Amino acid sequence: MPRLKKANMPGALPFYQQIANAIADDITTGRLMPEQRLPAQRRLAAGLGIDFTTVARAYVEAQRRGLVDSTVGRGTFVCGKRRPAIPRAVEGRPNIDLSMNMPPEPASPELAQLMQAGYAEVGARLRDLLRYQDFCGSRDDREAGALWLRRRGLVVPQERMLVTPGAQCALLAVLATIAPAGSVVCCEELTYPGLRALAGQLGLKLVGLPMDSEGIDAVAFAAACAQYAPKALYCNPTLLNPTTAVMSAQRRQALVEVARFHGVAIIEDDAYGFLPRSGPPPLASMGPDITFYIAGLAKCVGAGLRVGFLVAPDAHYTARLTAAIRATTTMVSPITGALATRWIRDGTADLMLAAIRKECAVRHKIALRALPGASLDATPDSFHLWLRLPAPWGRRQFAETMAAAGVAVVASDAFAVGAPGMAPEAVRVCVGGMADRYQIQHALELMGQALRHPPPCVAHGV
């Protein structure tokens, strides 16, 4: 057992760093040999008289340094050779950020060359692209957007297509246009945090609707229409953020019929709709006259490609939405819009989407292996997971424990609409972003260890 200096002693490091240093010293002196198994984390914590989380963090730090490796079901062993390093934490932040919902980044050199070629072609037109463009996107950009949306079965006339600086800007424009301050907007009881943020800014009241495995319950929506007279229904019907739920075609049709009967507009956020190779059609194809359809490239091509596509129900709303975009965000960046158009037209965007789909399927398998027996809502089409926590874990306690171990996840409170404290005991986990497969597996295995070894007593929601 390593001897730990108390934290208040001069020059004392945090306990987790002292333990990692002791492992390094023992490897150097030969007290620990390659492939030798380290003590179980709970046993070491009991022997040192410290909490389990500190030991878990120490093992994470040792693994980051390439000293040890962990395998679910086997334990932690001294490395026979150096493993890939986990990125070093910066300013106390977690080493592996699984909180931002970004697609995995394709690593293909050939695809990178295609992307670079498109970027070079756009750069050749830089002088023209430094000028103001149409507020709802250039004609070329709108045509490319309409071409992209055909992949979802939508045929969009030019007079109803707008190009925006990302889907969030499109959502802002729609809400500002159709929902005056003080009005009600219905949504899933677990919904996109960006909607909650905009509702707060615009003074809107969100009413969260009960959900089942498909998403919003149509009967509950009808009851809410009668009770609240909402201005709109917001929904994320394909791979719902955060639960990954996919609404069936029948459920979508039922929601459209309820909305039309009560004169309620639908805001369809199809951010993840391009990820499944096949799936139900958009609500916009069932009720084009009442639906504001929003899609973008951030979730299916690249998070930094801030280009959104907004389809209005008619030309009248196109004019109003154009005015809202001009007042709030002016226009999509002409350079970014031209790059998106180039990639859509030359097939680069399709190749990136295919690469993201392939990597999502691989990471889905990693998650199932790393979290055996966990209550997990996940699909091979998605790069986020919904992890339902077993008692006695509480969502905030679990998120804090994982952060202490160097992994960031998002507790369900960020998505819950309704009374404080009513959020389910669950966390969202993103398996995309900059993290590679090794880092994802490492982070998920740490979660698996935490699930198998919860603290003796945890108050739910704490």
XYZ file of C-alpha atoms in Angstrom:
462
model
C 0.000 0.000 0.000
C 1.356 3.466 -0.858
C 1.851 5.925 1.986
C -0.183 9.062 1.351
C 0.671 12.537 2.601
C -2.301 14.388 4.028
C -3.598 17.128 1.756
C -2.735 19.833 4.300
C 0.917 18.805 4.514
C 3.446 21.083 2.740
C 3.974 20.011 -0.888
C 1.331 17.274 -0.712
C -0.305 16.337 -4.026
C -3.951 15.225 -4.279
C -4.344 11.606 -3.200
C -5.155 10.362 -6.700
C -1.897 11.792 -8.043
C 0.074 10.320 -5.127
C -1.360 6.869 -5.904
C -0.550 7.202 -9.623
C 2.992 8.307 -8.744
C 3.350 5.314 -6.440
C 2.311 2.978 -9.265
C 4.898 4.605 -11.534
C 7.614 4.257 -8.876
C 6.765 0.607 -8.235
C 6.977 -0.160 -11.962
C 10.356 1.581 -12.174
C 11.771 -0.304 -9.163
C 10.369 -3.654 -10.278
C 7.883 -4.055 -7.434
C 5.183 -4.151 -10.105
C 5.880 -6.293 -13.157
C 4.345 -6.146 -16.679
C 0.868 -7.745 -16.809
C 0.691 -7.870 -12.989
C -2.799 -7.257 -11.650
C -3.370 -4.269 -9.371
C -5.620 -4.477 -6.300
C -9.333 -4.031 -6.915
C -10.318 -0.396 -6.502
C -12.634 -0.993 -3.538
C -10.021 -3.105 -1.775
C -7.346 -0.437 -2.236
C -9.736 2.295 -1.081
C -10.548 0.325 2.082
C -6.862 -0.361 2.738
C -5.940 3.317 2.389
C -8.971 4.590 4.257
C -10.121 6.801 1.376
C -13.184 6.846 -0.877
C -13.633 4.679 -3.970
C -13.885 7.680 -6.316
C -10.365 8.826 -5.433
C -8.914 5.405 -6.224
C -10.912 5.232 -9.467
C -9.484 8.605 -10.473
C -5.974 7.415 -9.566
C -6.339 4.401 -11.858
C -7.610 6.700 -14.609
C -4.544 8.903 -14.166
C -2.255 5.849 -14.274
C -3.958 4.660 -17.446
C -3.637 8.134 -18.971
C 0.102 7.930 -18.394
C 0.217 4.556 -20.141
C 1.159 2.698 -16.950
C -1.830 0.387 -16.636
C -4.761 -0.895 -18.652
C -8.254 -1.940 -17.536
C -10.558 -4.603 -18.953
C -14.154 -5.117 -17.901
C -14.494 -8.328 -15.918
C -10.726 -8.819 -15.523
C -9.431 -5.810 -13.646
C -6.499 -3.406 -13.963
C -3.060 -4.626 -15.043
C 0.395 -3.134 -15.488
C 0.973 -2.527 -19.184
C 3.353 -4.816 -21.016
C 3.758 -2.002 -23.540
C 2.672 1.596 -23.596
C -0.983 2.130 -24.495
C -2.369 5.158 -26.378
C -2.491 8.091 -23.975
C -5.713 9.696 -22.765
C -5.586 13.489 -23.298
C -4.352 15.384 -20.256
C -7.014 17.275 -18.298
C -6.943 21.058 -18.748
C -7.733 23.405 -15.852
C -9.400 20.603 -13.928
C -11.758 19.687 -16.767
C -12.505 16.009 -17.516
C -10.048 14.165 -19.721
C -12.793 12.738 -21.945
C -15.774 14.948 -22.755
C -18.836 12.848 -23.566
C -21.215 15.723 -22.864
C -21.198 17.490 -26.259
C -23.394 15.765 -28.824
C -21.146 15.761 -31.874
C -20.731 13.129 -34.596
C -17.551 11.043 -34.631
C -14.862 12.529 -36.839
C -14.001 10.327 -39.859
C -10.311 9.415 -40.008
C -10.076 8.430 -43.698
C -7.133 10.180 -45.457
C -8.942 9.904 -48.787
C -12.004 11.631 -47.376
C -9.811 14.323 -45.842
C -8.326 14.983 -49.291
C -11.778 15.367 -50.823
C -12.767 17.787 -48.074
C -9.608 19.786 -48.633
C -10.215 19.906 -52.397
C -13.672 21.357 -51.843
C -12.274 23.899 -49.417
C -9.606 24.930 -51.949
C -12.222 25.453 -54.650
C -14.253 27.681 -52.336
C -11.093 29.621 -51.486
C -10.598 30.426 -55.157
C -13.866 32.408 -55.009
C -13.006 34.196 -51.790
C -13.393 37.769 -53.079
C -17.010 37.169 -54.145
C -17.788 35.334 -50.908
C -16.671 38.270 -48.754
C -19.726 40.215 -49.895
C -23.230 40.182 -48.487
C -25.498 37.500 -49.948
C -29.261 36.980 -49.894
C -30.524 36.847 -46.311
C -32.094 33.414 -46.796
C -29.084 32.005 -48.695
C -27.843 32.320 -52.261
C -29.761 30.589 -55.029
C -27.013 27.953 -55.313
C -27.131 27.299 -51.564
C -30.916 26.968 -51.556
C -30.807 24.573 -54.500
C -28.141 22.479 -52.760
C -30.230 22.484 -49.589
C -33.263 21.249 -51.521
C -31.077 18.554 -53.093
C -29.891 17.446 -49.642
C -33.433 17.277 -48.253
C -34.450 14.893 -51.026
C -32.505 12.292 -49.071
C -35.346 12.570 -46.545
C -38.006 12.315 -49.229
C -38.821 16.035 -49.223
C -39.339 17.949 -52.472
C -39.054 21.622 -51.542
C -39.984 24.533 -53.831
C -37.490 27.422 -53.937
C -40.012 29.832 -52.414
C -40.201 27.774 -49.211
C -36.471 27.060 -48.665
C -34.239 29.157 -46.413
C -30.559 28.604 -45.538
C -29.550 29.659 -42.016
C -26.383 29.817 -39.867
C -27.206 26.473 -38.276
C -30.363 24.752 -37.068
C -30.435 26.705 -33.797
C -30.748 29.966 -35.714
C -33.588 28.457 -37.728
C -35.366 27.449 -34.514
C -34.937 30.962 -33.140
C -36.420 32.455 -36.317
C -39.453 30.157 -36.214
C -40.206 30.722 -32.530
C -39.795 34.492 -32.867
C -42.174 34.457 -35.834
C -45.039 32.295 -34.583
C -44.899 32.354 -30.756
C -45.287 35.741 -29.017
C -43.899 36.178 -25.506
C -46.106 34.463 -22.933
C -47.478 31.838 -25.325
C -47.271 28.071 -24.893
C -45.172 25.658 -26.922
C -45.609 21.915 -26.398
C -42.641 19.548 -26.608
C -41.345 16.229 -25.335
C -41.062 15.997 -21.547
C -37.390 15.284 -22.230
C -36.325 17.691 -24.943
C -33.427 19.452 -26.632
C -31.748 21.878 -24.173
C -31.420 24.485 -26.946
C -35.215 24.762 -27.051
C -35.313 25.367 -23.307
C -32.705 28.096 -23.665
C -34.598 29.858 -26.465
C -37.899 29.610 -24.596
C -36.277 31.361 -21.651
C -34.898 34.114 -23.872
C -38.215 34.662 -25.679
C -40.478 34.396 -22.636
C -42.273 31.252 -23.807
C -43.872 28.604 -21.606
C -42.895 25.041 -22.449
C -45.342 22.249 -21.678
C -43.654 18.857 -21.643
C -45.800 16.018 -22.983
C -45.673 12.419 -21.706
C -43.706 10.005 -23.870
C -43.480 6.301 -24.526
C -40.831 4.354 -26.424
C -41.716 6.252 -29.648
C -41.795 9.741 -28.204
C -44.756 12.086 -27.710
C -48.103 10.512 -26.911
C -50.716 11.796 -29.392
C -53.588 11.574 -26.884
C -51.626 13.671 -24.395
C -50.924 16.198 -27.152
C -54.639 16.491 -27.926
C -55.401 17.066 -24.249
C -52.702 19.743 -24.035
C -54.130 21.492 -27.108
C -57.536 21.680 -25.430
C -56.082 22.879 -22.120
C -53.315 25.287 -23.170
C -54.108 26.372 -26.767
C -50.398 26.165 -27.704
C -48.936 28.091 -30.610
C -46.755 25.188 -31.682
C -45.629 21.639 -31.092
C -41.842 21.207 -31.140
C -40.632 17.660 -31.676
C -37.436 15.772 -32.464
C -39.030 12.616 -33.917
C -35.952 10.729 -35.147
C -33.278 9.682 -32.621
C -34.672 12.013 -29.992
C -32.061 13.936 -28.063
C -31.587 12.550 -25.398
C -33.369 9.167 -25.453
C -32.736 8.043 -29.095
C -36.497 7.323 -29.521
C -37.761 7.075 -33.104
C -41.390 7.920 -33.790
C -43.284 5.525 -36.062
C -45.014 6.732 -39.222
C -48.373 6.041 -37.590
C -47.526 8.191 -34.569
C -46.313 11.004 -36.803
C -49.541 10.919 -38.780
C -51.554 11.008 -35.545
C -49.677 14.093 -34.313
C -50.225 15.855 -37.646
C -53.963 15.156 -37.460
C -54.196 16.493 -33.895
C -52.202 19.603 -34.789
C -54.310 20.311 -37.856
C -57.584 19.830 -35.939
C -56.517 22.310 -33.242
C -54.779 24.762 -35.578
C -51.354 24.228 -34.014
C -48.129 24.630 -36.003
C -45.515 21.868 -35.891
C -41.793 22.600 -35.564
C -39.974 19.478 -36.710
C -36.335 19.322 -35.629
C -34.836 16.663 -37.893
C -31.247 17.132 -36.719
C -30.580 13.371 -36.602
C -32.993 12.306 -39.337
C -30.248 11.687 -41.903
C -28.341 9.190 -39.734
C -30.604 6.121 -40.143
C -30.254 4.435 -43.533
C -34.022 4.055 -43.583
C -36.767 5.270 -41.331
C -40.160 6.930 -41.101
C -40.778 9.956 -43.333
C -40.665 13.454 -41.844
C -43.831 15.008 -40.433
C -43.280 17.726 -43.054
C -44.139 15.221 -45.771
C -47.449 14.433 -44.014
C -48.428 17.970 -43.086
C -46.392 20.388 -45.224
C -48.991 23.149 -44.777
C -48.585 23.278 -40.974
C -44.973 22.171 -40.462
C -41.805 24.235 -40.102
C -39.103 21.724 -40.975
C -35.538 22.241 -39.683
C -32.460 20.240 -40.619
C -28.751 20.955 -40.664
C -25.325 19.527 -41.377
C -23.853 19.692 -37.874
C -25.017 16.208 -36.821
C -24.582 14.372 -40.115
C -21.478 15.994 -41.679
C -19.547 18.007 -39.092
C -20.365 19.943 -35.927
C -18.500 23.047 -37.094
C -20.363 23.251 -40.408
C -22.960 25.750 -39.215
C -25.461 25.490 -42.045
C -29.149 24.878 -41.446
C -32.057 24.314 -43.804
C -35.477 25.680 -42.914
C -38.613 24.837 -44.896
C -41.599 27.134 -44.390
C -45.223 26.008 -44.805
C -45.842 28.649 -47.506
C -44.345 31.700 -49.234
C -45.962 34.063 -46.727
C -44.005 32.507 -43.887
C -40.854 32.470 -46.012
C -40.974 36.274 -46.100
C -41.577 36.554 -42.358
C -38.830 34.077 -41.538
C -36.403 35.888 -43.838
C -37.080 39.088 -41.894
C -36.493 37.263 -38.597
C -33.204 35.813 -39.834
C -32.075 39.218 -41.055
C -32.895 40.782 -37.679
C -31.185 38.121 -35.564
C -28.308 36.537 -37.500
C -28.256 38.481 -40.822
C -27.412 35.478 -43.035
C -25.445 32.276 -43.257
C -21.738 32.932 -43.765
C -21.270 32.952 -47.566
C -18.001 31.035 -47.194
C -19.571 28.325 -45.031
C -22.624 28.129 -47.260
C -20.479 27.767 -50.380
C -18.442 24.985 -48.770
C -21.599 23.099 -47.778
C -22.982 23.520 -51.292
C -19.748 22.232 -52.842
C -19.671 19.161 -50.587
C -23.343 18.366 -51.249
C -22.974 18.654 -55.020
C -19.715 16.710 -55.375
C -20.737 13.864 -53.034
C -18.303 14.661 -50.213
C -21.176 15.220 -47.787
C -22.626 11.806 -48.620
C -19.252 10.165 -48.017
C -18.911 11.924 -44.669
C -22.415 10.842 -43.692
C -21.590 7.238 -44.649
C -18.386 7.362 -42.588
C -20.279 8.729 -39.575
C -22.913 6.003 -39.885
C -20.219 3.320 -40.027
C -18.384 4.693 -36.995
C -21.641 5.036 -35.023
C -22.292 1.315 -35.539
C -18.794 0.438 -34.309
C -19.131 2.597 -31.216
C -22.562 1.151 -30.499
C -20.940 -2.297 -30.248
C -18.238 -0.878 -27.972
C -20.948 0.518 -25.693
C -22.801 -2.785 -25.484
C -19.569 -4.609 -24.584
C -18.477 -2.021 -22.037
C -21.882 -1.725 -20.342
C -23.200 -5.290 -20.175
C -26.529 -5.507 -18.426
C -26.965 -1.732 -18.239
C -30.378 -0.168 -18.888
C -29.351 1.515 -22.090
C -31.383 3.203 -24.814
C -29.078 3.072 -27.821
C -29.074 2.339 -31.519
C -26.350 1.733 -34.110
C -27.606 4.828 -35.971
C -26.919 7.261 -33.138
C -23.841 8.732 -31.474
C -25.596 9.433 -28.183
C -26.829 6.971 -25.562
C -29.389 7.270 -22.788
C -28.174 5.467 -19.678
C -30.867 4.765 -17.083
C -29.275 4.476 -13.652
C -30.026 1.671 -11.202
C -30.667 2.403 -7.538
C -29.034 3.668 -5.450
C -27.377 5.923 -8.031
C -28.759 9.441 -8.466
C -28.223 11.232 -11.772
C -26.242 14.176 -10.389
C -24.158 11.980 -8.098
C -23.304 9.723 -11.032
C -22.361 12.687 -13.258
C -20.175 14.113 -10.480
C -18.538 10.739 -9.869
C -17.731 10.339 -13.537
C -16.370 13.898 -13.706
C -14.068 13.086 -10.785
C -12.881 10.059 -12.783
C -12.178 12.284 -15.794
C -15.336 11.691 -17.876
C -18.064 14.267 -18.591
C -21.690 13.195 -19.143
C -24.973 15.136 -18.922
C -27.540 14.510 -16.190
C -31.190 14.339 -17.241
C -32.013 17.696 -15.628
C -30.655 19.435 -18.739
C -33.479 17.914 -20.826
C -36.421 17.783 -18.427
C -39.418 20.070 -18.914
C -41.631 20.471 -15.867
C -41.314 20.703 -12.110
C -37.742 20.745 -10.736
C -36.663 17.417 -9.324
C -38.920 15.382 -11.631
C -36.159 14.392 -14.044
C -35.522 10.638 -14.366
C -32.417 9.030 -12.934
C -30.492 8.930 -16.208
C -27.607 10.544 -18.079
C -26.902 11.203 -21.745
C -23.580 9.951 -23.070
C -22.143 11.104 -26.406
C -19.813 8.595 -28.065
C -18.817 10.891 -30.936
C -16.759 14.058 -31.031
C -12.970 14.143 -30.927
C -12.603 11.063 -28.730
C -11.282 7.986 -30.526
C -12.480 4.406 -30.029
C -9.925 3.661 -27.334
C -10.943 6.719 -25.313
C -14.649 5.932 -25.738
C -14.130 2.355 -24.572
C -12.054 3.511 -21.620
C -14.706 6.025 -20.526
C -17.562 3.546 -20.902
C -15.674 0.895 -18.945
C -15.252 3.381 -16.110
C -19.025 3.898 -16.180
C -19.530 0.151 -16.079
C -17.285 -0.106 -13.022
C -19.231 2.664 -11.303
C -22.552 0.966 -12.067
C -21.306 -2.309 -10.617
C -19.884 -0.629 -7.503
C -22.207 2.191 -6.406
C -21.572 4.082 -3.160
C -23.250 2.510 -0.126
C -25.928 5.197 0.049
C -26.888 7.714 -2.626
C -29.926 9.984 -2.548
C -31.619 10.068 -5.939
C -31.245 13.356 -7.756
C -28.509 14.539 -5.398
